[in-house]
Amino acid sequence: MPRPWVYFFGNGKADGKSDMKNLLGGKGANLAEMNLLGLPVPPGFTITTEVCTAFYQNDKKYPEGLEEEVKQALAQVEAIMGAKFGDAKQPLLLSVRSGARASMPGMMDTILNLGLNDETVKGIIARSGDERFGYDSYRRFIQMYSDVVLDVDREFFEHQIEERKEHKKVRLDTELSAQDWKELVAVFKRHVLQMTGKPFPEDPKDQLWGAVGAVFSSWMNKRAIEYRRINGIPEEWGTAVNVQAMVFGNMGNDCATGVAFTRDPSTGEKRFFGEFLVNAQGEDVVAGIRTPQPINVVGKKHDNSALPSLEEVMPACYRDLVDIYQKLEKHYRDMQDIEFTIEKGKVWMLQTRTGKRTAQAAVKIAADMLAEGLIDRKTAVLRVNPSQLDQLLHPALDPKAKQLVIAKGLPASPGAATGKVVFSAEEAQHQSEKGEKVILVRLETSPEDIHGMHVAEGILTARGGMTSHAAVVARGMGKCCVTGCGDLAISYKERRMSVGEHVIQQGDWLTLNGSTGEVILGKVPTIEPELSGDFGAFMSWVDEFRKLKVRTNADTPHDAKVARRFGAEGIGLCRTEHMFFEGERIDAVREMILADDRKGREKALAKILPMQKGDFKGIFREMKDLPVTIRLLDPPLHEFLPHTDEEIQQVSEKIGLPFERIKKKLEALHEFNPMLGHRGCRLGISYPEIYEMQVRAIMEAACELAKDEGFKIIPEIMIPLVGHVNELAYMRRVTAETCERVLKEKGVQLTYLIGTMIELPRAALTADQVAREADFFSFGTNDLTQTTFGLSRDDAGKFLPAYLEKKILPEDPFVTLDVEGVGTLVKYAVELGRKTKPDLKVGICGEHGGDPRSVEFCHRIHLDYVSCSPYRVPVARLAAAHAALKEKETK
Ligand code: ADP
Ligand code: MG
Ligand code: MG
């Protein structure tokens, strides 16, 4: 037997149930389930998503047999309701509601009171004895139907209602009389005739099929298509249509309509929470026409509301509703978002679904439900979405505070920050030394701004995208950042910026919301994240399930400390070049670069050695005995030299070398394509003394801590940008020699590992050879993505957005690992590498290490660990647990 097109529900029976969301949509499946639970639900039927698919495959024609099935289902509804669709005396009215698998804004709005015409309206007036109710329902129907099905702008109708209220000197819709609505109905219908050239459809059957067709058509409207694109919902899913008997919340003061959550969706607190309106229908509650009332006394106190609650005005209905919500929560074992209507003192359920919630609420609800025995640990862990977790780890804006949003940029790094505006890194440092909180505003940032970024509360740039320097660095620091805010007109010289009519001077207060990209005028209080309590407990359950280890990318003891607090199990990437920029050492670094020969370089390097050693000691101490992977110098040397003549002049005076000499060196170091230039291990091969100094610093730090403080450190020394095994073989020899020399000098026994970063396709393709010389691999997926695509991340901002828009690429490959391309290389290299060395340690250390979907991939290909910025560590831990749990499920 072929599957039916139509599924009936009503009177405690249903053809469908809650796990049939694919076929019935979320709304339809849950309407069926609520019927099966014996809850009061108006009867109706669901036209399946397969009809939608057939409709589009067949030139917008309905499949054969649909009409007959609808007729039969409708007859069942009529029997239960004791009314007939289109009947003048006992008319049945219907609601027509769309319902996709996932709730989807952009889909057709619900049409209520369908079946009304000049005849049937008299029928419902006679039955209810309430003329106002009759015409109120009728005018609502005409408004909704015209807007949704006939494409007549809703503004005219609303304007007419407003005029009428003004004329009558009343404020609320409910204060208009039956006569008012009756006259408006006539005005509305005339308007429809004028706009469409056809009279408003009087035949209820035409109305019904018109509405059903509009639902299916809305699946392909612009808003819906856009929403599907952003959220990755396939077009083939289709939408269902729910046709349901009407119940009326607008039949008088013993009627109401409302929405509620079984727990507080913003805090997770266990309290029934919701709003309702007396004598109202449908979307009145959310439309903001009248101020909705709190559902119970607790909510009333919570919101400081003066309005009477449902618990007070309709105590019996409230008790029924409490019974229902408790039953639903027990049944679904999750927080529910419900919609209900009260008709003449009887509660009717119109919808239930899993409630959306903030990250904070998600953690609290998971913890509470576990304690209540509603769910097990595994379910609790799966209840919190890894990408959402990020919200919890950063300060947030106080939701109670007023906000004047003046511009919007990209939400580059989440969290909130408030401070005084400065326009340079120097000023940022200067102000912060005086104890001021600052927001650093730049056109865009560069490595020279790092110190300013470090001390700033938040960073705002006019240019740059989600992977611009500012964005990447800020995320690494866990600092709130808004980029690409094109509305800013910044004048560094005058130390001010303007946004529209607002002019902001240095020192003025500004607030950023890095989670939304909003720029807010003035000072807004922020709330610090809470990492203990439920969150701490939750993260400990997470760790029970994951297989992947999670390390962090950290260049400073401070970052290492933050990451440990977030549960990092080591450092996967410690970049040494950032250390070169700090304070006075940049002078010694420049002296080294400008030296004529090895001897001159060694002299300068000797100055850097104790400083690097100090850095490593600091990091080793923070990480206790956890593994630390240190990457030797990677960027091209010209990055450390001054660039403008002015800067060159300053440096020349400072280190006592002629201007010309520096300028010449700079020209000599110039590269056409620095990304593929003289960097990574190529530096180590040209100037082994640089790497020797760094290795010595690492080993001396480890030995001294072992000797003096009893540490057991296993340093992991990582050689960057290897493409050929011989590069690594050479560097390994130099490195190992230095290691052995230091061990001998210090008289200490200590294990060290020498490995490489796999960030060039050639290294991945010859990983079996490379593994001969490597104790570990760490996939540098940022560069591996650049080199595999042949795509410069710094320049991608110019064309990548268009790629995403035109769906040339499904995703930004610098955010989510390109599994098919780059991922295949990674997988292949892991297999090859382990063929040579079965116990080869393998991890990744690109930005992808903190991206939940990329983490899942790393789990699947059996990496040992992922490494990500400190603030992403909990996200990666949770993503790793989800990956392990989901894998079990599908096995
Ligand atoms: P949405 O998907 O936008 O929530 P719904 O289909 O749930 O749209 O309808 C919106 C509102 O319309 C419901 O919350 C309810 O108040 C009202 N509604 C829908 N169906 C009925 C019905 N059969 N009787 C009374 N009101 C209804
Ligand atoms: Mg709804
Ligand atoms: Mg690299």
Short mmCIF file of N, CA and C in Angstrom, two decimals, residues 554-562 564-565 568 570-571 574 579 610-628 630 697-698 700-715:
data_model
loop_
_atom_site.label_atom_id
_atom_site.label_comp_id
_atom_site.label_asym_id
_atom_site.label_seq_id
_atom_site.Cartn_x
_atom_site.Cartn_y
_atom_site.Cartn_z
N ALA A 554 48.71 28.32 22.79
CA ALA A 554 49.01 29.38 23.75
C ALA A 554 50.46 29.80 23.61
N ASP A 555 50.66 31.11 23.58
CA ASP A 555 52.01 31.64 23.40
C ASP A 555 52.55 32.28 24.66
N THR A 556 51.70 32.43 25.64
CA THR A 556 52.14 33.12 26.86
C THR A 556 51.68 32.34 28.10
N PRO A 557 52.37 32.55 29.22
CA PRO A 557 51.92 31.89 30.45
C PRO A 557 50.46 32.26 30.77
N HIS A 558 50.09 33.50 30.46
CA HIS A 558 48.72 33.92 30.74
C HIS A 558 47.71 33.07 29.96
N ASP A 559 47.96 32.94 28.66
CA ASP A 559 47.05 32.12 27.84
C ASP A 559 47.03 30.68 28.34
N ALA A 560 48.21 30.19 28.72
CA ALA A 560 48.30 28.81 29.21
C ALA A 560 47.44 28.64 30.46
N LYS A 561 47.49 29.65 31.31
CA LYS A 561 46.72 29.59 32.55
C LYS A 561 45.21 29.57 32.27
N VAL A 562 44.81 30.49 31.39
CA VAL A 562 43.38 30.54 31.03
C VAL A 562 42.95 29.18 30.48
N ARG A 564 44.21 26.23 30.93
CA ARG A 564 44.14 25.18 31.96
C ARG A 564 42.82 25.28 32.70
N ARG A 565 42.44 26.52 33.00
CA ARG A 565 41.16 26.72 33.70
C ARG A 565 40.00 26.16 32.88
N ALA A 568 42.29 22.55 29.33
CA ALA A 568 43.25 22.11 28.30
C ALA A 568 44.17 21.04 28.87
N GLY A 570 47.19 20.26 27.66
CA GLY A 570 48.52 20.47 27.11
C GLY A 570 48.47 21.60 26.11
N ILE A 571 49.64 21.93 25.58
CA ILE A 571 49.69 22.94 24.52
C ILE A 571 49.99 22.24 23.21
N CYS A 574 52.62 26.28 20.53
CA CYS A 574 53.16 27.48 21.15
C CYS A 574 54.01 28.16 20.10
N MET A 579 56.69 36.07 20.90
CA MET A 579 57.61 36.44 21.96
C MET A 579 58.67 37.42 21.46
N PRO A 610 68.21 34.23 27.00
CA PRO A 610 67.65 34.19 28.36
C PRO A 610 66.18 34.60 28.40
N MET A 611 65.79 35.49 27.49
CA MET A 611 64.39 35.92 27.49
C MET A 611 63.48 34.79 27.03
N GLN A 612 63.89 34.11 25.96
CA GLN A 612 63.08 32.97 25.48
C GLN A 612 63.01 31.88 26.55
N LYS A 613 64.15 31.64 27.19
CA LYS A 613 64.16 30.62 28.24
C LYS A 613 63.13 30.97 29.31
N GLY A 614 63.13 32.26 29.69
CA GLY A 614 62.17 32.71 30.70
C GLY A 614 60.73 32.47 30.24
N ASP A 615 60.47 32.75 28.97
CA ASP A 615 59.12 32.52 28.43
C ASP A 615 58.73 31.06 28.58
N PHE A 616 59.64 30.18 28.15
CA PHE A 616 59.32 28.74 28.18
C PHE A 616 59.12 28.25 29.61
N LYS A 617 59.95 28.76 30.50
CA LYS A 617 59.78 28.36 31.90
C LYS A 617 58.39 28.73 32.40
N GLY A 618 58.00 29.96 32.05
CA GLY A 618 56.68 30.43 32.48
C GLY A 618 55.59 29.51 31.96
N ILE A 619 55.71 29.14 30.72
CA ILE A 619 54.67 28.29 30.12
C ILE A 619 54.71 26.88 30.70
N PHE A 620 55.91 26.32 30.81
CA PHE A 620 56.03 24.98 31.41
C PHE A 620 55.43 24.94 32.81
N ARG A 621 55.70 26.00 33.56
CA ARG A 621 55.19 26.03 34.93
C ARG A 621 53.66 26.01 34.95
N GLU A 622 53.07 26.82 34.08
CA GLU A 622 51.60 26.86 34.05
C GLU A 622 51.03 25.51 33.65
N MET A 623 51.72 24.83 32.75
CA MET A 623 51.17 23.58 32.22
C MET A 623 51.55 22.39 33.09
N LYS A 624 52.24 22.66 34.18
CA LYS A 624 52.71 21.57 35.05
C LYS A 624 53.42 20.53 34.20
N ASP A 625 52.99 19.29 34.25
CA ASP A 625 53.71 18.29 33.46
C ASP A 625 52.97 17.89 32.19
N LEU A 626 52.02 18.71 31.79
CA LEU A 626 51.29 18.40 30.56
C LEU A 626 52.18 18.66 29.34
N PRO A 627 51.93 17.96 28.24
CA PRO A 627 52.78 18.13 27.07
C PRO A 627 52.69 19.54 26.47
N VAL A 628 53.81 20.02 25.99
CA VAL A 628 53.85 21.34 25.37
C VAL A 628 54.60 21.23 24.03
N ILE A 630 56.22 23.14 21.04
CA ILE A 630 56.73 24.47 20.72
C ILE A 630 57.19 24.50 19.27
N ALA A 697 67.04 27.26 24.39
CA ALA A 697 66.17 27.92 25.37
C ALA A 697 65.13 26.94 25.91
N ILE A 698 64.55 26.15 25.01
CA ILE A 698 63.53 25.18 25.43
C ILE A 698 64.15 24.15 26.38
N GLU A 700 67.05 24.16 28.04
CA GLU A 700 67.57 24.68 29.32
C GLU A 700 66.42 24.94 30.29
N ALA A 701 65.33 25.49 29.75
CA ALA A 701 64.17 25.74 30.62
C ALA A 701 63.67 24.43 31.22
N ALA A 702 63.52 23.42 30.37
CA ALA A 702 62.99 22.14 30.85
C ALA A 702 63.96 21.51 31.87
N CYS A 703 65.26 21.53 31.58
CA CYS A 703 66.24 20.92 32.47
C CYS A 703 66.28 21.62 33.82
N GLU A 704 66.29 22.97 33.77
CA GLU A 704 66.38 23.70 35.03
C GLU A 704 65.16 23.46 35.89
N LEU A 705 63.98 23.40 35.25
CA LEU A 705 62.77 23.13 36.03
C LEU A 705 62.79 21.71 36.58
N ALA A 706 63.36 20.80 35.81
CA ALA A 706 63.44 19.41 36.27
C ALA A 706 64.38 19.33 37.47
N LYS A 707 65.49 19.98 37.34
CA LYS A 707 66.52 19.90 38.37
C LYS A 707 66.10 20.64 39.64
N ASP A 708 65.63 21.88 39.45
CA ASP A 708 65.38 22.73 40.61
C ASP A 708 64.00 22.53 41.21
N GLU A 709 63.04 22.17 40.38
CA GLU A 709 61.67 22.17 40.92
C GLU A 709 60.97 20.84 40.73
N GLY A 710 61.71 19.83 40.24
CA GLY A 710 61.15 18.48 40.16
C GLY A 710 60.11 18.28 39.06
N PHE A 711 60.08 19.17 38.07
CA PHE A 711 59.14 18.97 36.97
C PHE A 711 59.53 17.77 36.11
N LYS A 712 58.54 17.17 35.48
CA LYS A 712 58.83 16.11 34.50
C LYS A 712 58.28 16.55 33.15
N ILE A 713 59.04 17.36 32.47
CA ILE A 713 58.54 17.93 31.22
C ILE A 713 59.05 17.11 30.04
N ILE A 714 58.16 16.86 29.10
CA ILE A 714 58.60 16.25 27.84
C ILE A 714 58.39 17.27 26.73
N PRO A 715 59.41 18.06 26.43
CA PRO A 715 59.21 19.10 25.40
C PRO A 715 58.99 18.44 24.04
#
